[in-house]
PDB file of C-alpha atoms in Angstrom:
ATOM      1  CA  UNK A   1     128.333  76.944 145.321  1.00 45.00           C
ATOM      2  CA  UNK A   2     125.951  79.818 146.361  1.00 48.00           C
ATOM      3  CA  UNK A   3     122.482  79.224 145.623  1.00 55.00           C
ATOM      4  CA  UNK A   4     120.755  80.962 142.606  1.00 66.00           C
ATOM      5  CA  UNK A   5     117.969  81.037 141.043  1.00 77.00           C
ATOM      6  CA  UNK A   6     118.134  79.304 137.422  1.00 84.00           C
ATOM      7  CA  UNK A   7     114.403  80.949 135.845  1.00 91.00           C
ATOM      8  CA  UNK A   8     116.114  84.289 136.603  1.00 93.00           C
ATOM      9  CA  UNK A   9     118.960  83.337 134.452  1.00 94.00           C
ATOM     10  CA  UNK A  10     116.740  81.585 131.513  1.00 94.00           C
ATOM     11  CA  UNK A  11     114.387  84.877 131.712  1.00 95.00           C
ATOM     12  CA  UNK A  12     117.764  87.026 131.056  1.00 96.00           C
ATOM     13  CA  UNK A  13     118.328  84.997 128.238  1.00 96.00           C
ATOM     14  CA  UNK A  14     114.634  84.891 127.003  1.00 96.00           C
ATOM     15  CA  UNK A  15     114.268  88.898 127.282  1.00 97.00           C
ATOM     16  CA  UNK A  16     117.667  89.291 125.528  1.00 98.00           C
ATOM     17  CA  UNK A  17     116.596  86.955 122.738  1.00 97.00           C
ATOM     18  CA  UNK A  18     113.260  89.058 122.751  1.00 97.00           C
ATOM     19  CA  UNK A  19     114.980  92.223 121.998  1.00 98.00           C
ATOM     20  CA  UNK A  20     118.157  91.579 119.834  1.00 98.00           C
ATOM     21  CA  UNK A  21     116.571  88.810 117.540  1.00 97.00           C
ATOM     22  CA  UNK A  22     113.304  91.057 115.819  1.00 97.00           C
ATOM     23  CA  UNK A  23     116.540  93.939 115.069  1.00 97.00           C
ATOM     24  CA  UNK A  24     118.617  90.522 113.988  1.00 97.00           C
ATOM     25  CA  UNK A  25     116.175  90.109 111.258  1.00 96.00           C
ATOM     26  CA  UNK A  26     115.914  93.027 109.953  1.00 97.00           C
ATOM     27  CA  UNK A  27     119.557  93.101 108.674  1.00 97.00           C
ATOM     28  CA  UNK A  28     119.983  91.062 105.575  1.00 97.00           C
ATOM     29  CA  UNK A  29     116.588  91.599 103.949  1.00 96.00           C
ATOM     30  CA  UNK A  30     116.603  89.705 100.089  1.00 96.00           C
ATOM     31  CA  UNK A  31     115.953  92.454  97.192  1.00 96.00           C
ATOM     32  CA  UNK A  32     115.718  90.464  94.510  1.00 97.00           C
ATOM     33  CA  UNK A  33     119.273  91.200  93.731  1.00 97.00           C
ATOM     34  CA  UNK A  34     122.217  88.475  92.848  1.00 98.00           C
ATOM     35  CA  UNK A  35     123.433  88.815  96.065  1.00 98.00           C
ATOM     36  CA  UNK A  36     120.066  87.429  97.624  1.00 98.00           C
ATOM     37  CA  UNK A  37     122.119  84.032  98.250  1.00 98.00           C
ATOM     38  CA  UNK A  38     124.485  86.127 100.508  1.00 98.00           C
ATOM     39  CA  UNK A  39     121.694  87.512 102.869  1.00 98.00           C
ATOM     40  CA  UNK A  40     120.186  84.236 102.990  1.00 98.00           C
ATOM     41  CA  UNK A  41     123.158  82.947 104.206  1.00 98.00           C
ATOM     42  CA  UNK A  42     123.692  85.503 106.939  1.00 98.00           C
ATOM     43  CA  UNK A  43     120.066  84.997 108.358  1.00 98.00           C
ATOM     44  CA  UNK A  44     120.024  81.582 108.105  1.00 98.00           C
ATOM     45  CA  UNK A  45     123.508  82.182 110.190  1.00 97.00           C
ATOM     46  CA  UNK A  46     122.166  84.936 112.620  1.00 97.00           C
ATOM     47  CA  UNK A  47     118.840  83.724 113.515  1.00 96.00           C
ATOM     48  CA  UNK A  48     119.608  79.747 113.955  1.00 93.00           C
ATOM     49  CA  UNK A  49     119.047  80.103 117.577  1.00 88.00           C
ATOM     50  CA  UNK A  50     122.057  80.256 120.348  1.00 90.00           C
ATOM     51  CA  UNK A  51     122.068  81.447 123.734  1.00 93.00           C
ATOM     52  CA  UNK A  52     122.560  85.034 122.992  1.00 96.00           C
ATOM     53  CA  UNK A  53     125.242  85.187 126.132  1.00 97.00           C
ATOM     54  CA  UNK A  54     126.919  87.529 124.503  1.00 98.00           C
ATOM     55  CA  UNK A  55     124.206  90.393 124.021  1.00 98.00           C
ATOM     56  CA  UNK A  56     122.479  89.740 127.274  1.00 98.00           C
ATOM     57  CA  UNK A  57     126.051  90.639 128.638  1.00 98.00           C
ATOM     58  CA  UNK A  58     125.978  93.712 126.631  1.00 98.00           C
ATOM     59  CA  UNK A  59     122.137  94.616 127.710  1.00 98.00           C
ATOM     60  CA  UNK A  60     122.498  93.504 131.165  1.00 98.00           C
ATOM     61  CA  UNK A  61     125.727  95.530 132.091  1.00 98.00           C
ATOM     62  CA  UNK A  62     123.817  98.123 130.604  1.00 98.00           C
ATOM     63  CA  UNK A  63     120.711  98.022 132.725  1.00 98.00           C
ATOM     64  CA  UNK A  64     122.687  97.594 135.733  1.00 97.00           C
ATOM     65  CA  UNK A  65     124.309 100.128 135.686  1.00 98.00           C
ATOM     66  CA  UNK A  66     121.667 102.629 134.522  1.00 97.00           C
ATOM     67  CA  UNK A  67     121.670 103.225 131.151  1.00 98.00           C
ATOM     68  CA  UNK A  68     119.406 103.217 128.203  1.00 97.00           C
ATOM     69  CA  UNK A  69     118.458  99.806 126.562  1.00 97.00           C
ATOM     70  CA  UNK A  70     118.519 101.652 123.422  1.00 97.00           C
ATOM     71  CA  UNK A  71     121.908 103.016 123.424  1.00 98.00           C
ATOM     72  CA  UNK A  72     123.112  99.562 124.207  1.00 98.00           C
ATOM     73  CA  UNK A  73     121.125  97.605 121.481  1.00 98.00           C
ATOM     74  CA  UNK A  74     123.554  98.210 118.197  1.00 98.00           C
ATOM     75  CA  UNK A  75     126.203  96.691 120.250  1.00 98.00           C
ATOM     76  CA  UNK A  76     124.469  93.956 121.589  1.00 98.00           C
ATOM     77  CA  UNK A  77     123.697  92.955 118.060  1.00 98.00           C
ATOM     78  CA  UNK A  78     126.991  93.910 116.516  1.00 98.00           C
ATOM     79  CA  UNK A  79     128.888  91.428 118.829  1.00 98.00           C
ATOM     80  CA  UNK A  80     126.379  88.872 118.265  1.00 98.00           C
ATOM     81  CA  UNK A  81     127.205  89.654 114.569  1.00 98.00           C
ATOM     82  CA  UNK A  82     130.861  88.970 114.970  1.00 98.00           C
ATOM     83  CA  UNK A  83     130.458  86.085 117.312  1.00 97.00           C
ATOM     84  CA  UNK A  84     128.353  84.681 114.066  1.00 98.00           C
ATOM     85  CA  UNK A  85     130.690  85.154 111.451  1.00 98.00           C
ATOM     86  CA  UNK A  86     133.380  83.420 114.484  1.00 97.00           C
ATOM     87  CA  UNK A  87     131.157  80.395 114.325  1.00 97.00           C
ATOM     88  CA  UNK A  88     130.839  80.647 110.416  1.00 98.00           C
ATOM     89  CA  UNK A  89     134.414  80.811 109.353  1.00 97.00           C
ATOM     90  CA  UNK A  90     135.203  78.593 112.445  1.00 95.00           C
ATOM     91  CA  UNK A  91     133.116  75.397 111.064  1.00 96.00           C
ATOM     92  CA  UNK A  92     134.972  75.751 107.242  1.00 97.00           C
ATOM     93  CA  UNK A  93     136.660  72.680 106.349  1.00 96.00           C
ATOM     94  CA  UNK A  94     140.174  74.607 106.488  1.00 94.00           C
ATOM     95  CA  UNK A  95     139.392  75.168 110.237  1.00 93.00           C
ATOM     96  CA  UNK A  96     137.571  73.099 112.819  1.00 90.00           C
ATOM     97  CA  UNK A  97     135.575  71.236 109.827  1.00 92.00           C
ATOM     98  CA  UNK A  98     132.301  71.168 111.334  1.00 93.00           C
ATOM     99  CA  UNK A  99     128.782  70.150 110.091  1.00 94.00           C
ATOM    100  CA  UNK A 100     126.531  70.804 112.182  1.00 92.00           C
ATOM    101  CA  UNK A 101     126.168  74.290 114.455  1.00 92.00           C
ATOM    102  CA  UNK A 102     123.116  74.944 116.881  1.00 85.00           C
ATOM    103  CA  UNK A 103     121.584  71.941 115.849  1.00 87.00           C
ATOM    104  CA  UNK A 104     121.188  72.689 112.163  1.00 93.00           C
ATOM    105  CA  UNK A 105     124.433  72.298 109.134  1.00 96.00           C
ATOM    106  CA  UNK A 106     126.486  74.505 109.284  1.00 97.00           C
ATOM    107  CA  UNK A 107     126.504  77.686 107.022  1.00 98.00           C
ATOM    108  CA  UNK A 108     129.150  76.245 104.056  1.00 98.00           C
ATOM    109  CA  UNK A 109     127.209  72.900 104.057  1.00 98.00           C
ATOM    110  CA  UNK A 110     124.300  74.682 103.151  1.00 98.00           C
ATOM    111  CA  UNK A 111     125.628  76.953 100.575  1.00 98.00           C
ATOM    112  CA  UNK A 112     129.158  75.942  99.883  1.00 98.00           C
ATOM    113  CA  UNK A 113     132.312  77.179 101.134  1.00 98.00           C
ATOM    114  CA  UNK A 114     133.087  80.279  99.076  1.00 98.00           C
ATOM    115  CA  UNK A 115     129.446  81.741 100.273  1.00 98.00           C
ATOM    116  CA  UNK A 116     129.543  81.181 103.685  1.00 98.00           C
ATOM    117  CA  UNK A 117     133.141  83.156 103.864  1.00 98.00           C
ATOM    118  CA  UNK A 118     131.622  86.064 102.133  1.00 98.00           C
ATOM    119  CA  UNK A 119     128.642  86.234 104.884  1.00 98.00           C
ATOM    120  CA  UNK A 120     131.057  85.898 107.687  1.00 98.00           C
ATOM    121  CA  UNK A 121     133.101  88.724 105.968  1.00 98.00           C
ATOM    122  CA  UNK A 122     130.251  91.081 105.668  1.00 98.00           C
ATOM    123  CA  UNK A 123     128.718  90.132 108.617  1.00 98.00           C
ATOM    124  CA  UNK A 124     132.073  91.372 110.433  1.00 98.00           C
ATOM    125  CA  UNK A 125     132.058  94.697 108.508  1.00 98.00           C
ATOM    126  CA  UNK A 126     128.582  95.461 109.343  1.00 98.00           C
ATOM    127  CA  UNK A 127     128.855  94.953 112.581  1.00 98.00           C
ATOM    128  CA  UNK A 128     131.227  97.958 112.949  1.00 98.00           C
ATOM    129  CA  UNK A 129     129.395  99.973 111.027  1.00 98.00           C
ATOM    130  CA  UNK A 130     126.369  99.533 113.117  1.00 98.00           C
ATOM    131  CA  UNK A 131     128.755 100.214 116.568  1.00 98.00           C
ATOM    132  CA  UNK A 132     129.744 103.296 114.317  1.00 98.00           C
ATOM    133  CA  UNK A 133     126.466 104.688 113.000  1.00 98.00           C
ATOM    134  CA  UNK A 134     124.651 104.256 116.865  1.00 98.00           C
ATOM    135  CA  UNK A 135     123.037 107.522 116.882  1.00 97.00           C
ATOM    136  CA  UNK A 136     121.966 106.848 120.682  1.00 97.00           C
ATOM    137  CA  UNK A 137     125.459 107.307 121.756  1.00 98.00           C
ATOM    138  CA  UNK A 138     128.128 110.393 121.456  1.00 97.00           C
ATOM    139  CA  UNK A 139     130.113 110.007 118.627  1.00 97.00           C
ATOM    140  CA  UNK A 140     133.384 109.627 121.088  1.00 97.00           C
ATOM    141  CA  UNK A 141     131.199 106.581 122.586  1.00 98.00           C
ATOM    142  CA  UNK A 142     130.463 105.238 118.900  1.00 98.00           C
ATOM    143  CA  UNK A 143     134.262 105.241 118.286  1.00 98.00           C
ATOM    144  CA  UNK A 144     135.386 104.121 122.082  1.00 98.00           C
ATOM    145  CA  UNK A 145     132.652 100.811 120.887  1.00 98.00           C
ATOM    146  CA  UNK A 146     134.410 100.503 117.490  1.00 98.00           C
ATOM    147  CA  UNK A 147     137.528  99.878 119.014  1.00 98.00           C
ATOM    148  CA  UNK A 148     136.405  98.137 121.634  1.00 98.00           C
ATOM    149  CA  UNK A 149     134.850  95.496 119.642  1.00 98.00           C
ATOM    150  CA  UNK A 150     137.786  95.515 117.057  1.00 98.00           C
ATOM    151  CA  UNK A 151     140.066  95.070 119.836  1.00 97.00           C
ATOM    152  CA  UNK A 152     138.873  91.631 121.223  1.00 98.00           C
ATOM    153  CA  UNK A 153     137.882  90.401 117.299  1.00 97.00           C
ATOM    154  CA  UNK A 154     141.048  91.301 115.934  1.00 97.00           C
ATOM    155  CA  UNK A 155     144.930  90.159 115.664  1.00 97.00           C
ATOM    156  CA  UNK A 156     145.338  90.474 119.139  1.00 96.00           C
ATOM    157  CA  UNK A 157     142.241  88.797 120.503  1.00 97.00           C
ATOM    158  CA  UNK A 158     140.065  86.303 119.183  1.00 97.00           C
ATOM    159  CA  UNK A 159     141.934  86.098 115.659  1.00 97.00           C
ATOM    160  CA  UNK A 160     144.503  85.133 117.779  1.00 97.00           C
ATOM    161  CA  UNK A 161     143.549  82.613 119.392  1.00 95.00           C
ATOM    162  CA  UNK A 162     142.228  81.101 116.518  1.00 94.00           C
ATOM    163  CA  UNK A 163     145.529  80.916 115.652  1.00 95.00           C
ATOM    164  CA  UNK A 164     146.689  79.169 118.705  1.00 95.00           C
ATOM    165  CA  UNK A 165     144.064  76.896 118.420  1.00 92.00           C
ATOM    166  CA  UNK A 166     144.894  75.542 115.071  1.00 91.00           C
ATOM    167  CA  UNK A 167     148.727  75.357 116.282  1.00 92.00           C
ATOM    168  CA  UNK A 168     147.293  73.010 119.152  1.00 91.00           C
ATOM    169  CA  UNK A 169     146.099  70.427 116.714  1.00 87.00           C
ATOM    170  CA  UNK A 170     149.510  69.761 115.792  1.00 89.00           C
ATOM    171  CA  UNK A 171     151.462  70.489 119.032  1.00 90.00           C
ATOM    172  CA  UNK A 172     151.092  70.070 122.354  1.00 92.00           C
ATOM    173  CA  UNK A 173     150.057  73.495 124.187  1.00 94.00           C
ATOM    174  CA  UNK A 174     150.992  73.876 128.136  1.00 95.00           C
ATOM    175  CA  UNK A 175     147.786  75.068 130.388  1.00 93.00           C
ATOM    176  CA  UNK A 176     149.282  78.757 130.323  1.00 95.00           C
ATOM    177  CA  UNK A 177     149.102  78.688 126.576  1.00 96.00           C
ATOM    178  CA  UNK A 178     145.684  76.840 126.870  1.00 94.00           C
ATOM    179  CA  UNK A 179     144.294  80.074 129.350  1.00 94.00           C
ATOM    180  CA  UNK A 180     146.373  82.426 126.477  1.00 96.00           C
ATOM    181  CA  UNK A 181     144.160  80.999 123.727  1.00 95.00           C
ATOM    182  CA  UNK A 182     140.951  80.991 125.405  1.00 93.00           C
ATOM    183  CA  UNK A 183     141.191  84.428 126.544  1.00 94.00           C
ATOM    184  CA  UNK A 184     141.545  85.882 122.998  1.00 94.00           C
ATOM    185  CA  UNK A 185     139.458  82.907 121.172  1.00 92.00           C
ATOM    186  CA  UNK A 186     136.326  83.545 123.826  1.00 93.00           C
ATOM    187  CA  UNK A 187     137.357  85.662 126.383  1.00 95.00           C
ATOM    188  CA  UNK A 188     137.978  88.928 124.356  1.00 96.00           C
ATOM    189  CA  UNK A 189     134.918  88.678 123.114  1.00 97.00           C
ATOM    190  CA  UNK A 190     132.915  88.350 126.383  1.00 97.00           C
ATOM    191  CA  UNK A 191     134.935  90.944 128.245  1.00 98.00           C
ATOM    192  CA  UNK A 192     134.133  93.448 124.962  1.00 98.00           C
ATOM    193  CA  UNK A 193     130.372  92.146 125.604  1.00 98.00           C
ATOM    194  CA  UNK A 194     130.557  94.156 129.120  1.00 98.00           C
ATOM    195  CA  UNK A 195     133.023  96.984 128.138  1.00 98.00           C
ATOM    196  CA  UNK A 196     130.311  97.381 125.594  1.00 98.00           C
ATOM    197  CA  UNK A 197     127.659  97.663 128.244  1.00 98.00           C
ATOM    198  CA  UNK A 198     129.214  99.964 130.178  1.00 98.00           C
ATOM    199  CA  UNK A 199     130.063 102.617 127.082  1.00 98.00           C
ATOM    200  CA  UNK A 200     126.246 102.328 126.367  1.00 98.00           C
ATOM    201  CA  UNK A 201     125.789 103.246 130.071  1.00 98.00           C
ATOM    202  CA  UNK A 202     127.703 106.147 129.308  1.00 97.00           C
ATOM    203  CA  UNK A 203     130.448 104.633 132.028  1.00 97.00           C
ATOM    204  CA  UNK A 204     134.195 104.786 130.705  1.00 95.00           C
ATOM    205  CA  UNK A 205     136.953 102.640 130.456  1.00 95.00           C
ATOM    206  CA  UNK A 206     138.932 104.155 132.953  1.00 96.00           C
ATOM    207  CA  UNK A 207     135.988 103.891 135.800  1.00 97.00           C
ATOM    208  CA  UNK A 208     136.333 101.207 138.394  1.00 97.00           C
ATOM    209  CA  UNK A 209     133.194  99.843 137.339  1.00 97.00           C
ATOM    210  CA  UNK A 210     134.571  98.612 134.174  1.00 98.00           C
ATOM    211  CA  UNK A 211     137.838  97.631 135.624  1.00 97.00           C
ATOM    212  CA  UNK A 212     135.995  95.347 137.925  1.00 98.00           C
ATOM    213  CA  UNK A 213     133.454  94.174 135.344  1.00 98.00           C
ATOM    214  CA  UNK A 214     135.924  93.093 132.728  1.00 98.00           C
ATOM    215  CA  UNK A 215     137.706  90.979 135.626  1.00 97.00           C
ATOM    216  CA  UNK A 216     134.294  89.557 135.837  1.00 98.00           C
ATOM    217  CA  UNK A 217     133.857  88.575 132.322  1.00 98.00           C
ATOM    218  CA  UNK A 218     137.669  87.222 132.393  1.00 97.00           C
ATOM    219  CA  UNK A 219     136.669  84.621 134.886  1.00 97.00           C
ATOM    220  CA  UNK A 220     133.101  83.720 133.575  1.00 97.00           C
ATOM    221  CA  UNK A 221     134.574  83.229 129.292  1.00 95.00           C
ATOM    222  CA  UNK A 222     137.113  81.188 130.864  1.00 95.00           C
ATOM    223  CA  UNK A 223     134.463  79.267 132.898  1.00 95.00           C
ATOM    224  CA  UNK A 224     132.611  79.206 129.817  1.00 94.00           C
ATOM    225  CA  UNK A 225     135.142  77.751 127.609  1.00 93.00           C
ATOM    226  CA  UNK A 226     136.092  74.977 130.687  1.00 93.00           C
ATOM    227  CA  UNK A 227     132.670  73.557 130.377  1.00 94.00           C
ATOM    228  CA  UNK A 228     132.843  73.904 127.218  1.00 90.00           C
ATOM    229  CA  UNK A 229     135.032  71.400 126.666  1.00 91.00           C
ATOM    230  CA  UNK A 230     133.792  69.388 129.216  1.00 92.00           C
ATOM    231  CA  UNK A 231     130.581  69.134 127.885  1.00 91.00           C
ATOM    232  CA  UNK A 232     132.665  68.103 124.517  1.00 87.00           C
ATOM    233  CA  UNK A 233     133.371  64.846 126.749  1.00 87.00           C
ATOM    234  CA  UNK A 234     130.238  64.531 128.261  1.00 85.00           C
ATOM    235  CA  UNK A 235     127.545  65.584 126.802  1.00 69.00           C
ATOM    236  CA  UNK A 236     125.438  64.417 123.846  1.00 64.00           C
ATOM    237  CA  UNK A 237     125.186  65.434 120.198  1.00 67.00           C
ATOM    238  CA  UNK A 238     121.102  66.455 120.839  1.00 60.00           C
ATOM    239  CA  UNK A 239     122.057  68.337 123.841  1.00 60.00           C
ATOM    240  CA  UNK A 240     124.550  70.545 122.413  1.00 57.00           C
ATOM    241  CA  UNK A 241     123.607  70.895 118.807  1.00 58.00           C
ATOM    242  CA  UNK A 242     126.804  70.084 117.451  1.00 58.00           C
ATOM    243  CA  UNK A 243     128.717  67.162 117.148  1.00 64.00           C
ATOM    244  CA  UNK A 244     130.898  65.990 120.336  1.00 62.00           C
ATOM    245  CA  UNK A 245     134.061  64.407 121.109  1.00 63.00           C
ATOM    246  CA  UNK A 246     135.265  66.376 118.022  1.00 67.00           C
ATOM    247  CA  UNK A 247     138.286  67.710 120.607  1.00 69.00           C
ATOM    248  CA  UNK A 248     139.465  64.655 120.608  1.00 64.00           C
ATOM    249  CA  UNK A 249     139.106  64.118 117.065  1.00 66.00           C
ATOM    250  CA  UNK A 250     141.106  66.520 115.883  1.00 70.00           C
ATOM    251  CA  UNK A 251     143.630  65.987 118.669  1.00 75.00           C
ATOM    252  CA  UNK A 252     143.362  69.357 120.538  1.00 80.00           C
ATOM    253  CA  UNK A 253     144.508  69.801 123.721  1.00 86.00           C
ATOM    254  CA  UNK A 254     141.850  71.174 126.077  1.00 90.00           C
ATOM    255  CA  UNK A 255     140.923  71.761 129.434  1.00 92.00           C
ATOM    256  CA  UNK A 256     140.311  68.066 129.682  1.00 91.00           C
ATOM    257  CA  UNK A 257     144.033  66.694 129.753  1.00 90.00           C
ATOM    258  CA  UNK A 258     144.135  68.950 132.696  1.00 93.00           C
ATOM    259  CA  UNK A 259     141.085  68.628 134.703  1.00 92.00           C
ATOM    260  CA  UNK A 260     138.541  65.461 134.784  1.00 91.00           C
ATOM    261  CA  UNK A 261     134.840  66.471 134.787  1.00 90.00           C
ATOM    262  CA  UNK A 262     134.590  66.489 138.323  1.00 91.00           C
ATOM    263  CA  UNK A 263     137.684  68.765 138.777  1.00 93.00           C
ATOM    264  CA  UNK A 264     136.789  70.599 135.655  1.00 91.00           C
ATOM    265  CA  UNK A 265     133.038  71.432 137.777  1.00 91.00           C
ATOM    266  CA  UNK A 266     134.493  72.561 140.804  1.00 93.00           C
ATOM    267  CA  UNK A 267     137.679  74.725 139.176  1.00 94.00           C
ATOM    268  CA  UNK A 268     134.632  76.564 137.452  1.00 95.00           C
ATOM    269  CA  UNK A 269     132.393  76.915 140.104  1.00 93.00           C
ATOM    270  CA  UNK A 270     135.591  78.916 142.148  1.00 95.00           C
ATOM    271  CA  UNK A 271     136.090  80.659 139.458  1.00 96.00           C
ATOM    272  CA  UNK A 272     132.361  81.509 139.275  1.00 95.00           C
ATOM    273  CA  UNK A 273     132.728  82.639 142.669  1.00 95.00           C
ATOM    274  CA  UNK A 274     135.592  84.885 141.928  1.00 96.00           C
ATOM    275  CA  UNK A 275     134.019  86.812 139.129  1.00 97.00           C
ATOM    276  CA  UNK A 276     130.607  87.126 141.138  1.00 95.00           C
ATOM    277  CA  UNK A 277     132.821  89.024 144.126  1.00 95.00           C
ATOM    278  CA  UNK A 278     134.197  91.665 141.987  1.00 96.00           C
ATOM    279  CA  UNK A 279     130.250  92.507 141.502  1.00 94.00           C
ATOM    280  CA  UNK A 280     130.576  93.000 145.343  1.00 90.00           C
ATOM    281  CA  UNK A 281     129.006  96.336 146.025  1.00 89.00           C
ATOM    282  CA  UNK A 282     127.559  96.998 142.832  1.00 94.00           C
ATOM    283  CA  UNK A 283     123.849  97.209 142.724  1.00 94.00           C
ATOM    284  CA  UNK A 284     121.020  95.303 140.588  1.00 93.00           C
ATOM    285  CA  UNK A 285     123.491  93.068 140.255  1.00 94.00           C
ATOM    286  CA  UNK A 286     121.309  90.107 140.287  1.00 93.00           C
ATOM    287  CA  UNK A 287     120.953  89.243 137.079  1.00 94.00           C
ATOM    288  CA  UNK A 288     124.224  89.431 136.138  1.00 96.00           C
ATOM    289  CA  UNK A 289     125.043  86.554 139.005  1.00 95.00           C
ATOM    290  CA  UNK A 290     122.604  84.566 138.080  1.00 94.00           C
ATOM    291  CA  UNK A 291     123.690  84.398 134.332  1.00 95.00           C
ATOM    292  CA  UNK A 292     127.301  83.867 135.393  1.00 96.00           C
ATOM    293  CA  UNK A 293     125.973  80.779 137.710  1.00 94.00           C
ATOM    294  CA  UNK A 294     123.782  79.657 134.529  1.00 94.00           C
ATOM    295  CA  UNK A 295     126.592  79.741 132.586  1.00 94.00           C
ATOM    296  CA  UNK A 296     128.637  77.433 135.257  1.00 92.00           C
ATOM    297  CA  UNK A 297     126.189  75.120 135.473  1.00 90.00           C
ATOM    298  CA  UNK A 298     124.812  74.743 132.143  1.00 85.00           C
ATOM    299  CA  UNK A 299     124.580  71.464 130.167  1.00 76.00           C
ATOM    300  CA  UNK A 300     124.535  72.491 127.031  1.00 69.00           C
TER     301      UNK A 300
END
């Protein structure tokens, strides 16, 4: 594995956090109203901490490629917002039935089922609105973000493999239809995260730059979602702030009926490698390798 430096990669994440989380707050301000509950709900859900991968991708892509921080910041925070409600509706009983998220209950423990579907649902709908209403961008880049991010959210991406993941609690899924869910239940979302970055940079979709850095974040969400389930085998409850061996639980066929840990480590770290060569040429790259490395090598 190449050698990288892990404070540069915990410094990406501590500068993203630093910008996206004070415009985080401001969203779902109580007024007093009857639907204070609601935007207690979606803070509570926003600001419980995280890694913030999905913004810094957003930011970082950005950066690298020259472009304003400020163009890019609505859409770092409006796919953090739809990651969030992801996680929300994710944990309801009716899906993965989870109580505890980043190391706190989850939203529908803390104020009941009903509520924390209505946060996820608003949370989704503001987040295109803020893509949408980005007055740092052109309007065409506004609406190129819009569907962009509706794109890898939607039927065809991460709703999708939603779906595929509750189907593998009942059946047995083959590793091509494990790959097929992962890249629309996390990988969508990640590749969006740098097709995001580059519209903020002003860079289109058609450019070989974003050709090359959505193969990039094809190979690091699917590295992400292989340790990922490692770490669901591996890993303790205080380290990850959520339960573990819940997989298992529930029956779900992962990456770990076709990889052990050890194999599971070194088919990510090759893929790792892949996605860091299509960055090959690119400059100020640096903090986008290290992130991708972090992300490889991360334990929790």
């Amino acid at each position: 594995m190449i050698e990288y430096n892990r404070d540069i990669a915990l410094r990406v994440l501590n500068d993203t956090a630093q910008t996206v989380e004070p415009e985080l707050n401001k969203m779902y301000v109580k007024d007093g109203s009857i639907a204070d509950t609601l935007y207690e709900a979606q803070s509570y859900a926003l600001l419980a901490g995280g890694k913030r991968i999905r913004p810094a991708l957003v930011l970082e892509t950005c950066k690298m490629l020259g472009g304003d921080i400020q163009a890019a910041l609505p859409f770092a925070c409006a796919i953090e917002m739809v990651h969030t409600y992801s996680l929300i509706h994710d944990d309801l009983p009716c899906m993965d039935d989870d109580d505890l998220r980043r190391g706190k209950p989850t939203v529908h423990k803390v104020y009941g089922d009903a509520m924390a579907i209505l946060a996820g649902d608003g949370m989704l709908t503001d987040a295109f609105s803020l893509c949408a209403m980005n007055s740092s961008v052109s309007g065409d880049c506004a609406a190129a973000a819009v569907a962009v991010l509706s794109g890898a959210a939607g039927s065809y991406g991460m709703v999708k493999g939603q779906v595929m993941d509750l189907y593998g609690e009942e059946h047995e899924l083959s590793e091509a239809q494990l790959v097929e869910l992962h890249m629309g239940k996390t990988g969508a979302m990640i590749c969006a995260s740098v097709q995001l970055g580059c519209l903020a940079a002003g860079i289109t979709p058609e450019d070989e730059r974003t050709k090359k850095l959505t193969l990039f974040a094809q190979k690091i969400g699917l590295v992400f979602q292989i340790i990922d389930d490692m770490l669901d085998v591996i890993a303790n409850e205080a380290e990850l702030g959520k339960k573990t061996g819940s997989d298992a639980d529930k029956n779900k066929t992962t990456f770990m009926k076709f990889f052990s840990p050890e194999q599971a480590r070194l088919y990510s770290e090759q893929l790792t490698k892949e996605a860091i060569d299509e960055l090959c040429g690119m400059d100020n790259c640096e903090r986008l390798v290290s992130l991708a490395m972090f992300l490889c090598d991360r334990k929790f």
